[in-house]
Structure formats: structure tokens, C-alpha cells
Coordinates of C-alpha atoms in Angstrom, one line a residue:
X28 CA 106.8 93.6 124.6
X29 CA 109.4 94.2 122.5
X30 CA 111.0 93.5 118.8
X31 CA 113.8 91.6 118.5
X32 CA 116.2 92.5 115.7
X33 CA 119.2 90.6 115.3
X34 CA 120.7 92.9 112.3
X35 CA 119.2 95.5 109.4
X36 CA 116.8 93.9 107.2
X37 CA 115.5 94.6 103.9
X38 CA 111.8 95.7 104.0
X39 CA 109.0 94.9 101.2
X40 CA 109.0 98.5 100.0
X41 CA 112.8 98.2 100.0
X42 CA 113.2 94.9 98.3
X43 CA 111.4 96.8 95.4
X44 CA 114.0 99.4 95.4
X45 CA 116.7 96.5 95.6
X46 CA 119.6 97.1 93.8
X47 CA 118.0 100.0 91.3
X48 CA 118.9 103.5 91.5
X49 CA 118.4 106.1 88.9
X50 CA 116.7 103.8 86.7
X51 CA 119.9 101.4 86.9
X52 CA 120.1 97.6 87.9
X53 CA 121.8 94.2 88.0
X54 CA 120.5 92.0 85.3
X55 CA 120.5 88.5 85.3
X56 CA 123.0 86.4 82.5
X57 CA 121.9 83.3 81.0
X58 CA 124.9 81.9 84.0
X59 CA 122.4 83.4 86.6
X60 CA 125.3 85.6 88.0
X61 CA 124.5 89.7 87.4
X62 CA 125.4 91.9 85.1
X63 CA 125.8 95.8 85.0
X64 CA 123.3 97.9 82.9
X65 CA 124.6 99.6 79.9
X66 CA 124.4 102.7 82.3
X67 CA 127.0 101.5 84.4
X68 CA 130.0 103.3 84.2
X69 CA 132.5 101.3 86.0
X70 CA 131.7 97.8 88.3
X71 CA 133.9 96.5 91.3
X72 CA 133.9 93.3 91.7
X73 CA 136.9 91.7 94.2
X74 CA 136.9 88.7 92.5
X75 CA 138.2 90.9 89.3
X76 CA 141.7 89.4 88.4
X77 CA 142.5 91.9 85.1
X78 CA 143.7 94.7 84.8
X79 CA 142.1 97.7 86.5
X80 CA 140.1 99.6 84.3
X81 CA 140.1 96.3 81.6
X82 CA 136.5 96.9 79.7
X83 CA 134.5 93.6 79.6
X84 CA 131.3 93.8 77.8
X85 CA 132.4 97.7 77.3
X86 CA 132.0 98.7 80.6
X87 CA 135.9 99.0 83.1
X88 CA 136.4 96.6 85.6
X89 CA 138.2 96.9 88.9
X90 CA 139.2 95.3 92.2
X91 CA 138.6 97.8 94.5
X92 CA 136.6 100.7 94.9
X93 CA 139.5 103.1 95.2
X94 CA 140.5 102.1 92.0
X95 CA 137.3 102.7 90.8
X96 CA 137.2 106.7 92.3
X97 CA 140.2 107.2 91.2
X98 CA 139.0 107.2 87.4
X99 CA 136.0 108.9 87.7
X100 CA 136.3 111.9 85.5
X101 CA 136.2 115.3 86.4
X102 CA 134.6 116.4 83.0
X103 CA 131.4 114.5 84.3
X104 CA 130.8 116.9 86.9
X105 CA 127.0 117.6 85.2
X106 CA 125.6 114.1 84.9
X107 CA 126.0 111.0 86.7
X108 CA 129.1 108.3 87.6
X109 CA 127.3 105.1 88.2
X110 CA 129.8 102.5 89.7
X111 CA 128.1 99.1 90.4
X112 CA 129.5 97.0 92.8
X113 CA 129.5 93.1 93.1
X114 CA 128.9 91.0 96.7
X115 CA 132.0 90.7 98.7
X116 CA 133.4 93.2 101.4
X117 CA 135.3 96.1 100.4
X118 CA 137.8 96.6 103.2
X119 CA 138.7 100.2 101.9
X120 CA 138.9 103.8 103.5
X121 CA 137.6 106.3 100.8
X122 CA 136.7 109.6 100.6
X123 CA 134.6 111.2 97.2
X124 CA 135.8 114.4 96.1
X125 CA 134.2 114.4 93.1
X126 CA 129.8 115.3 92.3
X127 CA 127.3 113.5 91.2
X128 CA 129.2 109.8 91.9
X129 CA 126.0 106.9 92.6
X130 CA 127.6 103.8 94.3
X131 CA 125.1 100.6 93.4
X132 CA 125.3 97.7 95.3
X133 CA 123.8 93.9 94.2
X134 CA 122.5 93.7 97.6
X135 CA 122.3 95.0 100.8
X136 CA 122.9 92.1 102.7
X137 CA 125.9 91.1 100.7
X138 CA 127.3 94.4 99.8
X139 CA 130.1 95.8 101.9
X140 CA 132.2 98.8 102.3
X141 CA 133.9 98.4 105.8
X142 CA 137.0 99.6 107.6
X143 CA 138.0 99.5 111.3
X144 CA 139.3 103.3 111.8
X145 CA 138.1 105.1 115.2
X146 CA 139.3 108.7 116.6
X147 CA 141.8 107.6 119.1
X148 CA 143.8 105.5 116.4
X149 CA 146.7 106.5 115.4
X150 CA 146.8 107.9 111.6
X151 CA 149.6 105.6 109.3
X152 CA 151.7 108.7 109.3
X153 CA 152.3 108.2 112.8
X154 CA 151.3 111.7 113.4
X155 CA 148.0 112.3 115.4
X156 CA 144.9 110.6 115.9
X157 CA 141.8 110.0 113.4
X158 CA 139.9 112.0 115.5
X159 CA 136.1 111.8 114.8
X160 CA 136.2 114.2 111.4
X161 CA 138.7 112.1 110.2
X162 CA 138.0 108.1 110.9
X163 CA 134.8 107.3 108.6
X164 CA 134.5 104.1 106.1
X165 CA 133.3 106.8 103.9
X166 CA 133.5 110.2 103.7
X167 CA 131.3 112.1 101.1
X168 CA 133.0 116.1 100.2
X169 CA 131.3 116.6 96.8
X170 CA 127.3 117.2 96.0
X171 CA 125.1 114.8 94.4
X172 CA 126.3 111.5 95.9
X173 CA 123.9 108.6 96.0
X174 CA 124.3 105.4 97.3
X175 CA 121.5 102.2 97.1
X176 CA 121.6 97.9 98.2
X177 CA 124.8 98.4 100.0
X178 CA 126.1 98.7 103.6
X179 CA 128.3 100.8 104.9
X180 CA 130.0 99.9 108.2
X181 CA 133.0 100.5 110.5
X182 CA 133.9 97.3 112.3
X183 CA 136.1 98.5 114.8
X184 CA 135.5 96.3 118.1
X185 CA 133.6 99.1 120.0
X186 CA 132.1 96.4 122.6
X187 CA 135.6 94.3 123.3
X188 CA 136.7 98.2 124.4
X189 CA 133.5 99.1 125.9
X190 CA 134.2 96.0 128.6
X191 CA 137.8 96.6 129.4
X192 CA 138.8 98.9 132.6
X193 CA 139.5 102.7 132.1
X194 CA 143.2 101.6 133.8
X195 CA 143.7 99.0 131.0
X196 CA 146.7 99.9 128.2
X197 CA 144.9 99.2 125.4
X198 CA 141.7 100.8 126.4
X199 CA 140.7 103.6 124.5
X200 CA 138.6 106.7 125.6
X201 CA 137.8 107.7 122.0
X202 CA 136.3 105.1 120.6
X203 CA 134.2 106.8 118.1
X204 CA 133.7 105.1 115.0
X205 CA 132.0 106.6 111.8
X206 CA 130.7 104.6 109.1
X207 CA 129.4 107.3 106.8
X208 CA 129.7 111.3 106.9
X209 CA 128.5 113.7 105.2
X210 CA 131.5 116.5 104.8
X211 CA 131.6 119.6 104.3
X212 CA 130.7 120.0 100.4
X213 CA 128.3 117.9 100.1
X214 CA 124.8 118.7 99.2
X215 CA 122.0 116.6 97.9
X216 CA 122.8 113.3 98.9
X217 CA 120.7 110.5 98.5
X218 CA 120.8 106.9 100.1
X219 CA 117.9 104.2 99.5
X220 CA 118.1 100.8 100.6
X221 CA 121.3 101.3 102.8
X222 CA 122.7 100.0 105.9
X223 CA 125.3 102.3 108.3
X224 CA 126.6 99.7 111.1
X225 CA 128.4 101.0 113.9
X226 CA 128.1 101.9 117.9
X227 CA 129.2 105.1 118.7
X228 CA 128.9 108.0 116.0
X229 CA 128.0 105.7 113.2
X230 CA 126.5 108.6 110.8
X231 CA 127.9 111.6 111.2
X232 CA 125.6 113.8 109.0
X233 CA 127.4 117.3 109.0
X234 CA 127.0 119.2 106.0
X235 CA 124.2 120.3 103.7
X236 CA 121.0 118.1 102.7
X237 CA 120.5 114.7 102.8
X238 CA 117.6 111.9 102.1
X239 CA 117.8 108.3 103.8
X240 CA 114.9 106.0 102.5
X241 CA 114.7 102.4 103.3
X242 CA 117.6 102.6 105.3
X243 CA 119.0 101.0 108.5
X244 CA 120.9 103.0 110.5
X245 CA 122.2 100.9 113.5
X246 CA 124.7 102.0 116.6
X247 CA 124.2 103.1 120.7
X248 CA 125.9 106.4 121.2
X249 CA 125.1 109.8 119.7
X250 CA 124.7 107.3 116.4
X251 CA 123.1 110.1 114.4
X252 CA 124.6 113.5 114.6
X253 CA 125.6 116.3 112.9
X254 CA 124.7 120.0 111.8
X255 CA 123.0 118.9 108.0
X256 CA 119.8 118.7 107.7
X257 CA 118.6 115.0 107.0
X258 CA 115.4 113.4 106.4
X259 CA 114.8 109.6 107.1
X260 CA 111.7 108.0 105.9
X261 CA 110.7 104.8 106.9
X262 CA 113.7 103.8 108.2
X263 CA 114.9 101.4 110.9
X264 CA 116.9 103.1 113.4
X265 CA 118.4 100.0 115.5
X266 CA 119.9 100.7 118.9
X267 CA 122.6 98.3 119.5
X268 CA 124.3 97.6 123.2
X269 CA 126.3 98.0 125.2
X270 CA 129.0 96.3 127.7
X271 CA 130.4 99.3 129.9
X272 CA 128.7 98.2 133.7
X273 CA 126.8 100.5 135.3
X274 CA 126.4 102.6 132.4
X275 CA 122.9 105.0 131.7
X276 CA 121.4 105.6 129.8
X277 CA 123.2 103.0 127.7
X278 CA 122.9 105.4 124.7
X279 CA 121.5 108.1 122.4
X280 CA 119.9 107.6 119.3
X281 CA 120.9 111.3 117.7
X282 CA 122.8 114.4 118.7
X283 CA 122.3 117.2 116.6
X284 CA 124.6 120.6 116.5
X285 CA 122.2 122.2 113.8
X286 CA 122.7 126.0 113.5
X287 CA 120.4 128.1 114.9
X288 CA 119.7 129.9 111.7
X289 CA 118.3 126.3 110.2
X290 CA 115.2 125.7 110.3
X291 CA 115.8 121.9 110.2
X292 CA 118.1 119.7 111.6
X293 CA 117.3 115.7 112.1
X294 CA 113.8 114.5 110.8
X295 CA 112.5 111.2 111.0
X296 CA 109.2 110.3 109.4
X297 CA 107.3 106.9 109.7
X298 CA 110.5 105.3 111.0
X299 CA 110.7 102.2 113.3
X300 CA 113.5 102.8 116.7
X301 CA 113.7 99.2 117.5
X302 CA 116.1 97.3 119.5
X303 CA 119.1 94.9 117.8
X304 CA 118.5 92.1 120.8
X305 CA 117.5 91.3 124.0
X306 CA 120.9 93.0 125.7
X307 CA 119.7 96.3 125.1
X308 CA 117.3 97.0 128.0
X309 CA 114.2 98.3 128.7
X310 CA 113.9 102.7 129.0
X311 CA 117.9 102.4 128.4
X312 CA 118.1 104.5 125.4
X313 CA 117.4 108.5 124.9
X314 CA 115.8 109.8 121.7
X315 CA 118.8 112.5 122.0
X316 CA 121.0 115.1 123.4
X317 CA 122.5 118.3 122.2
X318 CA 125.7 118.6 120.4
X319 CA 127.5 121.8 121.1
X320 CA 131.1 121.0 119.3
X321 CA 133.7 122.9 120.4
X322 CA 134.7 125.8 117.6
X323 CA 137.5 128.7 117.7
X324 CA 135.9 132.2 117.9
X325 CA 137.8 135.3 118.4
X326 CA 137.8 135.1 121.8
X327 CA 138.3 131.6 123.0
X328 CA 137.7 128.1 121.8
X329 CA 134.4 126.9 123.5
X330 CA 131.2 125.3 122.9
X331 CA 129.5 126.5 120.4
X332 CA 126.4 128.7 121.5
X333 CA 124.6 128.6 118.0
X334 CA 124.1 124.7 117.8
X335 CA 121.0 124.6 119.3
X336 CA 120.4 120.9 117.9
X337 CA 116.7 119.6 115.8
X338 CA 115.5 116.4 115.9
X339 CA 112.4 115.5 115.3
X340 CA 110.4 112.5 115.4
X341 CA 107.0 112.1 112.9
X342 CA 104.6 109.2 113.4
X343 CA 107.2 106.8 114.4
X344 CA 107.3 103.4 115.9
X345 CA 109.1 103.2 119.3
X346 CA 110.2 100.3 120.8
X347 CA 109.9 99.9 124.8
X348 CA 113.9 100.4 125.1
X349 CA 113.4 104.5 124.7
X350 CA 113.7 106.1 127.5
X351 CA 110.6 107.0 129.1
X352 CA 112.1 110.7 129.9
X353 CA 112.7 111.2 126.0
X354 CA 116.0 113.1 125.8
X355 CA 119.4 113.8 128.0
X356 CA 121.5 116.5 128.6
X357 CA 124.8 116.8 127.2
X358 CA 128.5 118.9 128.3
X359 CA 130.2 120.9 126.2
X360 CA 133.2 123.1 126.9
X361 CA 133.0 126.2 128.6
X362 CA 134.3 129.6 128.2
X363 CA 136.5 130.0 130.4
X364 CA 137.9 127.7 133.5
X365 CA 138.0 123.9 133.2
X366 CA 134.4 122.9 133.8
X367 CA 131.9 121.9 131.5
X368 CA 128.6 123.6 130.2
X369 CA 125.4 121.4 130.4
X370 CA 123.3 121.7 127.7
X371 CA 119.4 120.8 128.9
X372 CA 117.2 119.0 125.8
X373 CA 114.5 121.8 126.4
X374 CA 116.8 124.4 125.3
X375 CA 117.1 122.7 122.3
X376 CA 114.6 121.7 118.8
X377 CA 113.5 118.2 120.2
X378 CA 110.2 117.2 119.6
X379 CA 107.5 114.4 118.5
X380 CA 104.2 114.2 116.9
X381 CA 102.0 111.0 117.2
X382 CA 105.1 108.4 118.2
X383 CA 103.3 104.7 118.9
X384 CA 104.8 102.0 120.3
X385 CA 105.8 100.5 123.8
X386 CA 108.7 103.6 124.0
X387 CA 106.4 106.5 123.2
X388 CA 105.7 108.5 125.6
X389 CA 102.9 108.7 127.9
X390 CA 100.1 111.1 129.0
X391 CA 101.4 113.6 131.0
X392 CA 104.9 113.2 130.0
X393 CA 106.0 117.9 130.1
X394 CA 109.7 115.9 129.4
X395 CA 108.7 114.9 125.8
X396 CA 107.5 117.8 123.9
X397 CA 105.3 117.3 121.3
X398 CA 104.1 119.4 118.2
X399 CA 100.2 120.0 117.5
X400 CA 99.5 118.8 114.3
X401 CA 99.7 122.2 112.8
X402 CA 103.2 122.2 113.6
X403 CA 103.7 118.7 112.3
X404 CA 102.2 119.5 109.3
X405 CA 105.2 122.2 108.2
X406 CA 107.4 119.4 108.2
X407 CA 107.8 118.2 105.1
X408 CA 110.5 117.3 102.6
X409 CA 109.5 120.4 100.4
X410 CA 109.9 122.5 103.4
X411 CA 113.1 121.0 104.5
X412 CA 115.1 120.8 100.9
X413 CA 113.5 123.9 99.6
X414 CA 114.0 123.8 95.6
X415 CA 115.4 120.3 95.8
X416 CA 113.6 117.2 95.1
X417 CA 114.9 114.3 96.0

């Protein structure tokens, strides 16, 4: 048995949610098409013709989002920058450099921001490669970014690459391709109602705190990772596949690098791991494997020994395509010589608590570690965020 997803959805407790964030919304005109709250304090809409920044209605108007960041003010930096954004897609790279910007979409299923960048594409410059750090849709460096009823992707064609030969020209063997990260500063993010589309390395959750609710997060390889510490709750987390031949497991839902002196790394509560379609097997897909990136230290660049990875799976629904073993083992780069390291999941912070579901594991499974329910019980969003409430 399995469930069949051909793409995110929006849930019931979502559709609630649906375009409203902060106490902020699209409300219907008398010509049935929406309009921007008073609280609103910019909309993109790509049908927009004006001038950029022309007020209509008292609130600025532009084309594109970029146009939009670019006149956010820095003398906001203690309140909020609403921007709302009207259906179409927004094919646009962006970075926010700037706190406390909320990005509000009409809908999810409608609302775009998608761009095609993967790490071993060459920059516009013509000088180096993306690289993973450097080839999101949307890269967040500031605190207090929100995001609801929008979708965040990056479309590059991982699968068309995925099939070709190793020998072909135009094959790539970096085809990691982030949607949305989460940069160093930023802190206290919040996304509700929000889909991140990719395959491999869609969001790459790196820096400080983070809360997903009512989100999709869809992809194959290592398509949650990072070293921040995110919560998602009651999420869908869609494995997507693959085309490489011969290829197991076919992918890897997370891969932490949380630092050893956090507590928390990856936490998924009351979530659902389901399957996109019927081309992602059975038992093809691990919960995770540790991330040990490689970082310069004083006496060599290596892997690094104090990423001992968390994730953590709460009362969560698990589809039959989860590996029966749980979690993999991942290289990282040694020392000294030209070998790898291989980092074992048990040396690292993987563990469950009450998954159900054809994937969860079974009774006498020593491979999946899982907590007692006094151990669940500490994890919780108070004792993840500390003083923040998200």
C-alpha cells in the first residue's frame, strides 16, 4: 500500500491559513480579482505594466520581486515589510539582506518564485561555478523572514541529467539544486503554507532557527540539510524519483551537519513522508545520512568532526518507500591522503518515536533507534527555540 502524490497539496488546516500571515490577506474586489490589505507594504504582480514603485490604491506596485526588495527600507529594520505577491511565476534569483521582510503569496498553487541555477553552472561572470552555497531560488541572510501560500522551487532539469551517461558532455556531476536556504544571518524564520520543489538539496536549512508549518517540502537527495535547527509540523515531505539505473538507495530524505554543541538539529513532528508517484519504489528511500561538510582548520581542510548531524522524527506518517534499514552512511573528506571518511548513522543524532505507516520500522529493527517517550517528550518547540515563539 502506498499513497500516491502527484505534487504538494494544500491541506484543510492549511487552506485556513491560505494566503494570511501576520494577520494579513487578499481581499476580494467587487471585480472578484484580490486585493492587498492596507498592511501591505508593496505587491508584485507581473502583469503590472506602470512604473515600478507607482502607488495604486496607496500601496507601490511592481513587476518583479527584485524590484520589490530593492525598496524595502532599511529604517524598518524593527517592524515588518509585507510584500504581497499576485499568481504568475517569478522567474528571479534573490537574495534578502534586509530583517523582518514577510513575502505573501495569493496561493500556493499559483504562486511562484523559480529559477533554474544548480552548483556546477557556470556563474554569469564567467568565473566559477554556483556551487551549492551559492545556486538557491532564494536565499534568506537577514532575521525575521516569513514566507506563506507561495512556492518556492528551482526547476533545473535534475532527472534529464540524472539519465544521461557519466561520459556524456553535457552531463553534470553537480547537479545540486537549492530552492530555499537559510544563510548565515538568519534567525527566526517562519514559513506556513509553503512549497520548496526540487531533487537534490532542495532546502538547504543552514543557519539559525527556523519554523515550517503546513509546508511541502518535495526532492530525492539529501533534500533537507543543513546545520540550523528547524522544526516542521505537519508537513508533507514528498520523495520524488529518480532516473540514474542501478542507483540505491534512490535517495535521502535529510542530511544534517548540526554542531555538536546543538542540542537540535532537524525535527519533524506529525509530518507525512509520502511518495510523489508510482516511480519511486518500494524501501528505496533513507530517512537520512550525516553531513560532515568540508571546513578549513588550522591544520588541514577536512571533514568536519563536530557535525554530528540531528534528525528526528515525531509521530510521523511513513510511506512504504522508506527504507526498511532507516538511515545510510555518508563520505566525507579525510585528513590526510585521498580517501574518504565514512560517517555510520549510529554515530550520529538519528532517531524516531511512534512513526506509523507502511515505512515505519518494525519490531526488532536495532537499525532504527527510537526514543522512549520520556525522551520524546523534551522535544518541543519551546525547547528547541528557547525564548522564541514562533
Amino acid at each position: 500500500m502506498h499513497t500516491t502524490r502527484r505534487r504538494c497539496f494544500t491541506t484543510p488546516a492549511a487552506l485556513a491559513m491560505s494566503s494570511i500571515l501576520g494577520g494579513c490577506a487578499w481581499l476580494p474586489t467587487s471585480d472578484d480579482t484580490p486585493r492587498a490589505r492596507s498592511c501591505t507594504n508593496a505587491v508584485v504582480d507581473e502583469k503590472f505594466s506602470g512604473p515600478a514603485g507607482a502607488l495604486i490604491r496607496g500601496v507601490p506596485y511592481f513587476r518583479t520581486l527584485q524590484q520589490a526588495l530593492d525598496a524595502v527600507p532599511d529604517q524598518h529594520a524593527h517592524g515588518v515589510w509585507r510584500i504581497a505577491i499576485r499568481k504568475g511565476r517569478y522567474r528571479e534569483k534573490l537574495e534578502i539582506r534586509k530583517s523582518n521582510v514577510h513575502l505573501i503569496g495569493e496561493e500556493r498553487e499559483s504562486t511562484f518564485i523559480s529559477f533554474d541555477a544548480y552548483a556546477g553552472q557556470t556563474r554569469p561572470s564567467g568565473v566559477g561555478t554556483w556551487t551549492t552555497y551559492g545556486c538557491a531560488t532564494l536565499t534568506v541572510r537577514a532575521p525575521g523572514f516569513a514566507a506563506s501560500s507561495l512556492t518556492i522551487e528551482n526547476s533545473f532539469d535534475y532527472l534529464s541529467n540524472d539519465a544521461k551517461s557519466p561520459t556524456d558532455p553535457s552531463y553534470t556531476n553537480d547537479p545540486q539544486a537549492v530552492a530555499l536556504m537559510l544563510a548565515s544571518g538568519s534567525d527566526k524564520a517562519v514559513l506556513r503554507n509553503v512549497s520548496m520543489t526540487g531533487y537534490q538539496d532542495t532546502l538547504f536549512v543552514d543557519a539559525g532557527r527556523s519554523y515550517f508549518r503546513d509546508c511541502c517540502v518535495s526532492g530525492n537527495v539529501d533534500f533537507i540539510f543543513g546545520a540550523g535547527q528547524a522544526v516542521f509540523e505537519a508537513c508533507e515531505i514528498v520523495s520524488r524519483p529518480r532516473r540514474k539505473p542501478n542507483v540505491a538507495p534512490h535517495g535521502y530524505v535529510t542530511a544534517p551537519s548540526t554542531q555538536l554543541q546543538e542540542r537540535h538539529g532537524l525535527l519533524f513532528l506529525h509530518c507525512k513522508l509520502i511518495r510523489e508517484n508510482a516511480q519511486v519504489p518500494a524501501n528505496s528511500h533513507a530517512l537520512g545520512r550525516p553531513w560532515h561538510p568540508a571546513v578549513t582548520f588550522p591544520d588541514g581542510r577536512y571533514a568536519d568532526p563536530n557535525a554530528v548531524g540531528s534528525s528526528v522524527f515525531i509521530e510521523c506518517f511513513m510511506d512504504d518507500h522508506i527504507a526498511e534499514v532507516g538511515w545510510w552512511s555518508m563520505t566525507g573528506l579525510q585528513k590526510s591522503g585521498p580517501t574518504r571518511t565514512v560517517f555510520l548513522p549510529e554515530d550520529s543524532r538519528f532517531f524516531e518515536y511512534r512513526s506509523h505507516g507502511p515505512g515505519a520500522s518494525k519490531p526488532g529493527n536495532v537499525k532504527r533507534r527510537q526514543l522512549s517517550s520520556a525522551d520524546a517528550a523534551r522535544y518541543t518547540l519551546a525547547d528547541v527555540f528557547s525564548d522564541w515563539k514562533p
